[in-house]
Each structure stands twice: as C-alpha cells, then as structure tokens.
C-alpha cells in the first residue's frame, strides 16, 4: 500500500489534525517558519529567513492529547520525529505519518520483550510490510507500553 503524498509541513499537520479528530483527541501545533527558526538550520544567521536555494523552511511541533502521549516534529526535509510515550522514532518519512499514527491509535502497535538479550521494543507496523521498531528502556516502560506487551 502506498502512503498519501504529503508535499509540505502544512499538509502533514492537516493529516495529523484529521487523525486527531478521527480518534477524538485535542492537539496543539507550534510552527517555526524561516531558516533562523527551524531546528536543523542552526548555522543560519539571525533574521535569515530563506535557505540558500530560496526556499522558506517550515517546521511544526504537534502534541496530541490522550494515551499514549504522542508528539510529532515535522521537518522541512520530508521527515519527522515521532515520540510515543517517550520512545523516539527518528527519520520517519513525512508520507508515513498518517499510517504510523493510525497504527498507534488503532492498537496495532505493540511492545515485545526478550530475556536475552534483554530489552523491550516498541513495534509499529504499517501497511505494506513497513515496520518501525525502537528500543524501550525499562525505566521508560509506561502502563500503555506494558499493556501492549507480547512475549517472544
């Protein structure tokens, strides 16, 4: 299955807004617009608005209410960082955001623990055999993460 193309940060925020409405959640959005405002443009001079190619970078930070706690940082470079109950998924393609969030909110995401090597993983399956997996430290194992545990 292909993901919908989200050509801009604004399109990604709109898609997240639709998912929040679908699952009955509140959301807050903080926009950073301009090369001197976005997190990956630290070398940009003060009041430098556009990138060297003339484009205007736009980054957004979205927080969603509810359980699990979810935040999404959408970058101008077509990727995002999604944090689910303090577990960070870096470099998620912007086009995968809707499927990722639906997997989390619909109950498809789960944790898997092993005795050896020890550790728990948060696994977020997406349509089309795409899966994201991140290590969960034992200190970060929240009630929501524990409730979705499967043994290996």
JSON list of C-alpha atoms in Angstrom, two decimals:
[
{"chain": "A", "resi": 1, "resn": "UNK", "atom": "CA", "xyz": [0.00, 0.00, 0.00]},
{"chain": "A", "resi": 2, "resn": "UNK", "atom": "CA", "xyz": [1.33, 3.41, -0.86]},
{"chain": "A", "resi": 3, "resn": "UNK", "atom": "CA", "xyz": [1.12, 6.29, 1.56]},
{"chain": "A", "resi": 4, "resn": "UNK", "atom": "CA", "xyz": [-0.55, 9.57, 0.65]},
{"chain": "A", "resi": 5, "resn": "UNK", "atom": "CA", "xyz": [1.98, 12.12, -0.54]},
{"chain": "A", "resi": 6, "resn": "UNK", "atom": "CA", "xyz": [2.35, 14.96, 1.95]},
{"chain": "A", "resi": 7, "resn": "UNK", "atom": "CA", "xyz": [4.24, 17.59, -0.05]},
{"chain": "A", "resi": 8, "resn": "UNK", "atom": "CA", "xyz": [4.65, 20.09, 2.78]},
{"chain": "A", "resi": 9, "resn": "UNK", "atom": "CA", "xyz": [4.80, 20.50, 6.51]},
{"chain": "A", "resi": 10, "resn": "UNK", "atom": "CA", "xyz": [1.35, 22.11, 6.37]},
{"chain": "A", "resi": 11, "resn": "UNK", "atom": "CA", "xyz": [-0.07, 19.06, 4.54]},
{"chain": "A", "resi": 12, "resn": "UNK", "atom": "CA", "xyz": [1.41, 16.80, 7.25]},
{"chain": "A", "resi": 13, "resn": "UNK", "atom": "CA", "xyz": [-0.16, 18.92, 10.02]},
{"chain": "A", "resi": 14, "resn": "UNK", "atom": "CA", "xyz": [-3.52, 18.78, 8.22]},
{"chain": "A", "resi": 15, "resn": "UNK", "atom": "CA", "xyz": [-3.26, 14.97, 8.04]},
{"chain": "A", "resi": 16, "resn": "UNK", "atom": "CA", "xyz": [-2.41, 14.80, 11.76]},
{"chain": "A", "resi": 17, "resn": "UNK", "atom": "CA", "xyz": [-5.38, 17.11, 12.51]},
{"chain": "A", "resi": 18, "resn": "UNK", "atom": "CA", "xyz": [-7.71, 14.70, 10.64]},
{"chain": "A", "resi": 19, "resn": "UNK", "atom": "CA", "xyz": [-6.40, 11.72, 12.65]},
{"chain": "A", "resi": 20, "resn": "UNK", "atom": "CA", "xyz": [-6.80, 13.65, 15.92]},
{"chain": "A", "resi": 21, "resn": "UNK", "atom": "CA", "xyz": [-10.43, 14.38, 15.00]},
{"chain": "A", "resi": 22, "resn": "UNK", "atom": "CA", "xyz": [-10.99, 10.74, 13.98]},
{"chain": "A", "resi": 23, "resn": "UNK", "atom": "CA", "xyz": [-9.77, 9.49, 17.38]},
{"chain": "A", "resi": 24, "resn": "UNK", "atom": "CA", "xyz": [-11.29, 12.36, 19.41]},
{"chain": "A", "resi": 25, "resn": "UNK", "atom": "CA", "xyz": [-8.05, 13.96, 20.56]},
{"chain": "A", "resi": 26, "resn": "UNK", "atom": "CA", "xyz": [-7.03, 17.54, 21.12]},
{"chain": "A", "resi": 27, "resn": "UNK", "atom": "CA", "xyz": [-3.85, 18.80, 19.51]},
{"chain": "A", "resi": 28, "resn": "UNK", "atom": "CA", "xyz": [-1.59, 21.80, 19.77]},
{"chain": "A", "resi": 29, "resn": "UNK", "atom": "CA", "xyz": [0.71, 22.97, 17.00]},
{"chain": "A", "resi": 30, "resn": "UNK", "atom": "CA", "xyz": [3.76, 25.19, 17.19]},
{"chain": "A", "resi": 31, "resn": "UNK", "atom": "CA", "xyz": [5.07, 26.40, 13.83]},
{"chain": "A", "resi": 32, "resn": "UNK", "atom": "CA", "xyz": [8.62, 27.57, 13.19]},
{"chain": "A", "resi": 33, "resn": "UNK", "atom": "CA", "xyz": [8.99, 29.28, 9.84]},
{"chain": "A", "resi": 34, "resn": "UNK", "atom": "CA", "xyz": [12.25, 30.62, 8.45]},
{"chain": "A", "resi": 35, "resn": "UNK", "atom": "CA", "xyz": [15.81, 29.37, 8.31]},
{"chain": "A", "resi": 36, "resn": "UNK", "atom": "CA", "xyz": [16.69, 31.14, 11.56]},
{"chain": "A", "resi": 37, "resn": "UNK", "atom": "CA", "xyz": [13.78, 29.43, 13.39]},
{"chain": "A", "resi": 38, "resn": "UNK", "atom": "CA", "xyz": [13.96, 25.76, 12.37]},
{"chain": "A", "resi": 39, "resn": "UNK", "atom": "CA", "xyz": [15.95, 23.32, 14.48]},
{"chain": "A", "resi": 40, "resn": "UNK", "atom": "CA", "xyz": [18.11, 21.93, 11.69]},
{"chain": "A", "resi": 41, "resn": "UNK", "atom": "CA", "xyz": [19.26, 25.35, 10.47]},
{"chain": "A", "resi": 42, "resn": "UNK", "atom": "CA", "xyz": [21.47, 26.22, 13.43]},
{"chain": "A", "resi": 43, "resn": "UNK", "atom": "CA", "xyz": [24.10, 27.73, 11.16]},
{"chain": "A", "resi": 44, "resn": "UNK", "atom": "CA", "xyz": [21.62, 30.22, 9.66]},
{"chain": "A", "resi": 45, "resn": "UNK", "atom": "CA", "xyz": [22.30, 33.78, 10.66]},
{"chain": "A", "resi": 46, "resn": "UNK", "atom": "CA", "xyz": [19.87, 35.82, 12.71]},
{"chain": "A", "resi": 47, "resn": "UNK", "atom": "CA", "xyz": [16.99, 37.10, 10.54]},
{"chain": "A", "resi": 48, "resn": "UNK", "atom": "CA", "xyz": [17.97, 34.71, 7.74]},
{"chain": "A", "resi": 49, "resn": "UNK", "atom": "CA", "xyz": [14.55, 33.66, 6.53]},
{"chain": "A", "resi": 50, "resn": "UNK", "atom": "CA", "xyz": [15.20, 31.61, 3.39]},
{"chain": "A", "resi": 51, "resn": "UNK", "atom": "CA", "xyz": [17.56, 28.75, 2.70]},
{"chain": "A", "resi": 52, "resn": "UNK", "atom": "CA", "xyz": [20.40, 29.27, 0.19]},
{"chain": "A", "resi": 53, "resn": "UNK", "atom": "CA", "xyz": [18.14, 27.84, -2.54]},
{"chain": "A", "resi": 54, "resn": "UNK", "atom": "CA", "xyz": [15.50, 30.49, -1.81]},
{"chain": "A", "resi": 55, "resn": "UNK", "atom": "CA", "xyz": [13.02, 28.14, -0.12]},
{"chain": "A", "resi": 56, "resn": "UNK", "atom": "CA", "xyz": [11.25, 29.05, 3.11]},
{"chain": "A", "resi": 57, "resn": "UNK", "atom": "CA", "xyz": [11.70, 26.17, 5.59]},
{"chain": "A", "resi": 58, "resn": "UNK", "atom": "CA", "xyz": [8.69, 25.31, 7.76]},
{"chain": "A", "resi": 59, "resn": "UNK", "atom": "CA", "xyz": [8.86, 23.03, 10.78]},
{"chain": "A", "resi": 60, "resn": "UNK", "atom": "CA", "xyz": [5.98, 22.10, 13.09]},
{"chain": "A", "resi": 61, "resn": "UNK", "atom": "CA", "xyz": [5.78, 20.53, 16.52]},
{"chain": "A", "resi": 62, "resn": "UNK", "atom": "CA", "xyz": [2.47, 18.77, 17.24]},
{"chain": "A", "resi": 63, "resn": "UNK", "atom": "CA", "xyz": [1.35, 17.43, 20.61]},
{"chain": "A", "resi": 64, "resn": "UNK", "atom": "CA", "xyz": [-1.65, 15.11, 20.80]},
{"chain": "A", "resi": 65, "resn": "UNK", "atom": "CA", "xyz": [-3.73, 14.59, 23.95]},
{"chain": "A", "resi": 66, "resn": "UNK", "atom": "CA", "xyz": [-4.58, 11.19, 25.35]},
{"chain": "A", "resi": 67, "resn": "UNK", "atom": "CA", "xyz": [-2.90, 7.88, 25.98]},
{"chain": "A", "resi": 68, "resn": "UNK", "atom": "CA", "xyz": [-0.27, 7.18, 24.83]},
{"chain": "A", "resi": 69, "resn": "UNK", "atom": "CA", "xyz": [1.42, 10.57, 24.86]},
{"chain": "A", "resi": 70, "resn": "UNK", "atom": "CA", "xyz": [2.38, 11.40, 21.29]},
{"chain": "A", "resi": 71, "resn": "UNK", "atom": "CA", "xyz": [4.28, 14.28, 19.77]},
{"chain": "A", "resi": 72, "resn": "UNK", "atom": "CA", "xyz": [5.37, 14.78, 16.18]},
{"chain": "A", "resi": 73, "resn": "UNK", "atom": "CA", "xyz": [8.12, 17.09, 14.98]},
{"chain": "A", "resi": 74, "resn": "UNK", "atom": "CA", "xyz": [7.71, 17.60, 11.24]},
{"chain": "A", "resi": 75, "resn": "UNK", "atom": "CA", "xyz": [10.87, 18.78, 9.49]},
{"chain": "A", "resi": 76, "resn": "UNK", "atom": "CA", "xyz": [11.17, 20.64, 6.16]},
{"chain": "A", "resi": 77, "resn": "UNK", "atom": "CA", "xyz": [13.33, 17.81, 4.79]},
{"chain": "A", "resi": 78, "resn": "UNK", "atom": "CA", "xyz": [10.33, 15.43, 4.28]},
{"chain": "A", "resi": 79, "resn": "UNK", "atom": "CA", "xyz": [10.80, 13.52, 7.53]},
{"chain": "A", "resi": 80, "resn": "UNK", "atom": "CA", "xyz": [9.60, 13.62, 11.11]},
{"chain": "A", "resi": 81, "resn": "UNK", "atom": "CA", "xyz": [10.43, 12.54, 14.65]},
{"chain": "A", "resi": 82, "resn": "UNK", "atom": "CA", "xyz": [7.50, 10.80, 16.34]},
{"chain": "A", "resi": 83, "resn": "UNK", "atom": "CA", "xyz": [7.67, 10.29, 20.10]},
{"chain": "A", "resi": 84, "resn": "UNK", "atom": "CA", "xyz": [5.30, 7.73, 21.63]},
{"chain": "A", "resi": 85, "resn": "UNK", "atom": "CA", "xyz": [5.37, 7.54, 25.44]},
{"chain": "A", "resi": 86, "resn": "UNK", "atom": "CA", "xyz": [8.96, 8.88, 25.44]},
{"chain": "A", "resi": 87, "resn": "UNK", "atom": "CA", "xyz": [10.14, 6.42, 22.78]},
{"chain": "A", "resi": 88, "resn": "UNK", "atom": "CA", "xyz": [11.61, 8.37, 19.85]},
{"chain": "A", "resi": 89, "resn": "UNK", "atom": "CA", "xyz": [11.27, 7.28, 16.24]},
{"chain": "A", "resi": 90, "resn": "UNK", "atom": "CA", "xyz": [13.63, 9.45, 14.20]},
{"chain": "A", "resi": 91, "resn": "UNK", "atom": "CA", "xyz": [13.68, 9.89, 10.42]},
{"chain": "A", "resi": 92, "resn": "UNK", "atom": "CA", "xyz": [10.12, 8.68, 9.77]},
{"chain": "A", "resi": 93, "resn": "UNK", "atom": "CA", "xyz": [9.21, 9.75, 6.21]},
{"chain": "A", "resi": 94, "resn": "UNK", "atom": "CA", "xyz": [6.58, 12.51, 6.28]},
{"chain": "A", "resi": 95, "resn": "UNK", "atom": "CA", "xyz": [4.37, 10.43, 3.96]},
{"chain": "A", "resi": 96, "resn": "UNK", "atom": "CA", "xyz": [4.28, 7.63, 6.58]},
{"chain": "A", "resi": 97, "resn": "UNK", "atom": "CA", "xyz": [2.93, 9.85, 9.38]},
{"chain": "A", "resi": 98, "resn": "UNK", "atom": "CA", "xyz": [-0.79, 9.04, 8.94]},
{"chain": "A", "resi": 99, "resn": "UNK", "atom": "CA", "xyz": [-0.25, 5.27, 8.79]},
{"chain": "A", "resi": 100, "resn": "UNK", "atom": "CA", "xyz": [2.13, 5.41, 11.78]},
{"chain": "A", "resi": 101, "resn": "UNK", "atom": "CA", "xyz": [-0.34, 7.34, 13.93]},
{"chain": "A", "resi": 102, "resn": "UNK", "atom": "CA", "xyz": [-3.27, 5.13, 12.91]},
{"chain": "A", "resi": 103, "resn": "UNK", "atom": "CA", "xyz": [-1.22, 2.06, 13.86]},
{"chain": "A", "resi": 104, "resn": "UNK", "atom": "CA", "xyz": [-0.55, 3.52, 17.31]},
{"chain": "A", "resi": 105, "resn": "UNK", "atom": "CA", "xyz": [-4.13, 4.67, 17.94]},
{"chain": "A", "resi": 106, "resn": "UNK", "atom": "CA", "xyz": [-5.90, 1.65, 16.47]},
{"chain": "A", "resi": 107, "resn": "UNK", "atom": "CA", "xyz": [-3.99, -0.79, 18.70]},
{"chain": "A", "resi": 108, "resn": "UNK", "atom": "CA", "xyz": [-1.71, -2.34, 16.06]},
{"chain": "A", "resi": 109, "resn": "UNK", "atom": "CA", "xyz": [1.47, -1.05, 17.74]},
{"chain": "A", "resi": 110, "resn": "UNK", "atom": "CA", "xyz": [2.86, -3.34, 20.44]},
{"chain": "A", "resi": 111, "resn": "UNK", "atom": "CA", "xyz": [5.86, -3.95, 22.64]},
{"chain": "A", "resi": 112, "resn": "UNK", "atom": "CA", "xyz": [7.92, -7.09, 22.53]},
{"chain": "A", "resi": 113, "resn": "UNK", "atom": "CA", "xyz": [10.31, -8.12, 25.28]},
{"chain": "A", "resi": 114, "resn": "UNK", "atom": "CA", "xyz": [13.09, -10.68, 25.43]},
{"chain": "A", "resi": 115, "resn": "UNK", "atom": "CA", "xyz": [15.10, -12.13, 28.25]},
{"chain": "A", "resi": 116, "resn": "UNK", "atom": "CA", "xyz": [18.26, -12.49, 26.15]},
{"chain": "A", "resi": 117, "resn": "UNK", "atom": "CA", "xyz": [19.43, -10.14, 25.00]},
{"chain": "A", "resi": 118, "resn": "UNK", "atom": "CA", "xyz": [17.32, -8.25, 27.50]},
{"chain": "A", "resi": 119, "resn": "UNK", "atom": "CA", "xyz": [15.13, -5.45, 26.31]},
{"chain": "A", "resi": 120, "resn": "UNK", "atom": "CA", "xyz": [11.74, -4.30, 25.18]},
{"chain": "A", "resi": 121, "resn": "UNK", "atom": "CA", "xyz": [10.94, -2.92, 21.73]},
{"chain": "A", "resi": 122, "resn": "UNK", "atom": "CA", "xyz": [8.05, -0.75, 20.62]},
{"chain": "A", "resi": 123, "resn": "UNK", "atom": "CA", "xyz": [6.99, -2.08, 17.22]},
{"chain": "A", "resi": 124, "resn": "UNK", "atom": "CA", "xyz": [4.76, -0.04, 14.93]},
{"chain": "A", "resi": 125, "resn": "UNK", "atom": "CA", "xyz": [3.61, -1.99, 11.85]},
{"chain": "A", "resi": 126, "resn": "UNK", "atom": "CA", "xyz": [2.40, -0.08, 8.79]},
{"chain": "A", "resi": 127, "resn": "UNK", "atom": "CA", "xyz": [0.61, -1.37, 5.71]},
{"chain": "A", "resi": 128, "resn": "UNK", "atom": "CA", "xyz": [2.84, -2.85, 3.03]},
{"chain": "A", "resi": 129, "resn": "UNK", "atom": "CA", "xyz": [5.30, -4.68, 5.30]},
{"chain": "A", "resi": 130, "resn": "UNK", "atom": "CA", "xyz": [6.80, -1.42, 6.61]},
{"chain": "A", "resi": 131, "resn": "UNK", "atom": "CA", "xyz": [7.65, -1.63, 10.33]},
{"chain": "A", "resi": 132, "resn": "UNK", "atom": "CA", "xyz": [9.28, 0.75, 12.77]},
{"chain": "A", "resi": 133, "resn": "UNK", "atom": "CA", "xyz": [10.99, -0.62, 15.87]},
{"chain": "A", "resi": 134, "resn": "UNK", "atom": "CA", "xyz": [12.71, 1.22, 18.72]},
{"chain": "A", "resi": 135, "resn": "UNK", "atom": "CA", "xyz": [14.26, 0.05, 21.98]},
{"chain": "A", "resi": 136, "resn": "UNK", "atom": "CA", "xyz": [12.34, 0.89, 25.15]},
{"chain": "A", "resi": 137, "resn": "UNK", "atom": "CA", "xyz": [14.41, 1.23, 28.29]},
{"chain": "A", "resi": 138, "resn": "UNK", "atom": "CA", "xyz": [12.96, -0.50, 31.35]},
{"chain": "A", "resi": 139, "resn": "UNK", "atom": "CA", "xyz": [12.73, 2.86, 33.12]},
{"chain": "A", "resi": 140, "resn": "UNK", "atom": "CA", "xyz": [10.60, 4.16, 30.23]},
{"chain": "A", "resi": 141, "resn": "UNK", "atom": "CA", "xyz": [8.14, 1.24, 30.28]},
{"chain": "A", "resi": 142, "resn": "UNK", "atom": "CA", "xyz": [4.87, 3.12, 30.87]},
{"chain": "A", "resi": 143, "resn": "UNK", "atom": "CA", "xyz": [1.49, 1.50, 31.60]},
{"chain": "A", "resi": 144, "resn": "UNK", "atom": "CA", "xyz": [0.47, 1.96, 27.95]},
{"chain": "A", "resi": 145, "resn": "UNK", "atom": "CA", "xyz": [3.69, 0.34, 26.70]},
{"chain": "A", "resi": 146, "resn": "UNK", "atom": "CA", "xyz": [3.27, -2.52, 29.19]},
{"chain": "A", "resi": 147, "resn": "UNK", "atom": "CA", "xyz": [-0.36, -3.10, 28.17]},
{"chain": "A", "resi": 148, "resn": "UNK", "atom": "CA", "xyz": [0.68, -3.86, 24.59]},
{"chain": "A", "resi": 149, "resn": "UNK", "atom": "CA", "xyz": [3.40, -6.34, 25.52]},
{"chain": "A", "resi": 150, "resn": "UNK", "atom": "CA", "xyz": [3.77, -9.60, 23.62]},
{"chain": "A", "resi": 151, "resn": "UNK", "atom": "CA", "xyz": [6.31, -12.25, 24.55]},
{"chain": "A", "resi": 152, "resn": "UNK", "atom": "CA", "xyz": [8.79, -13.57, 22.03]}
]
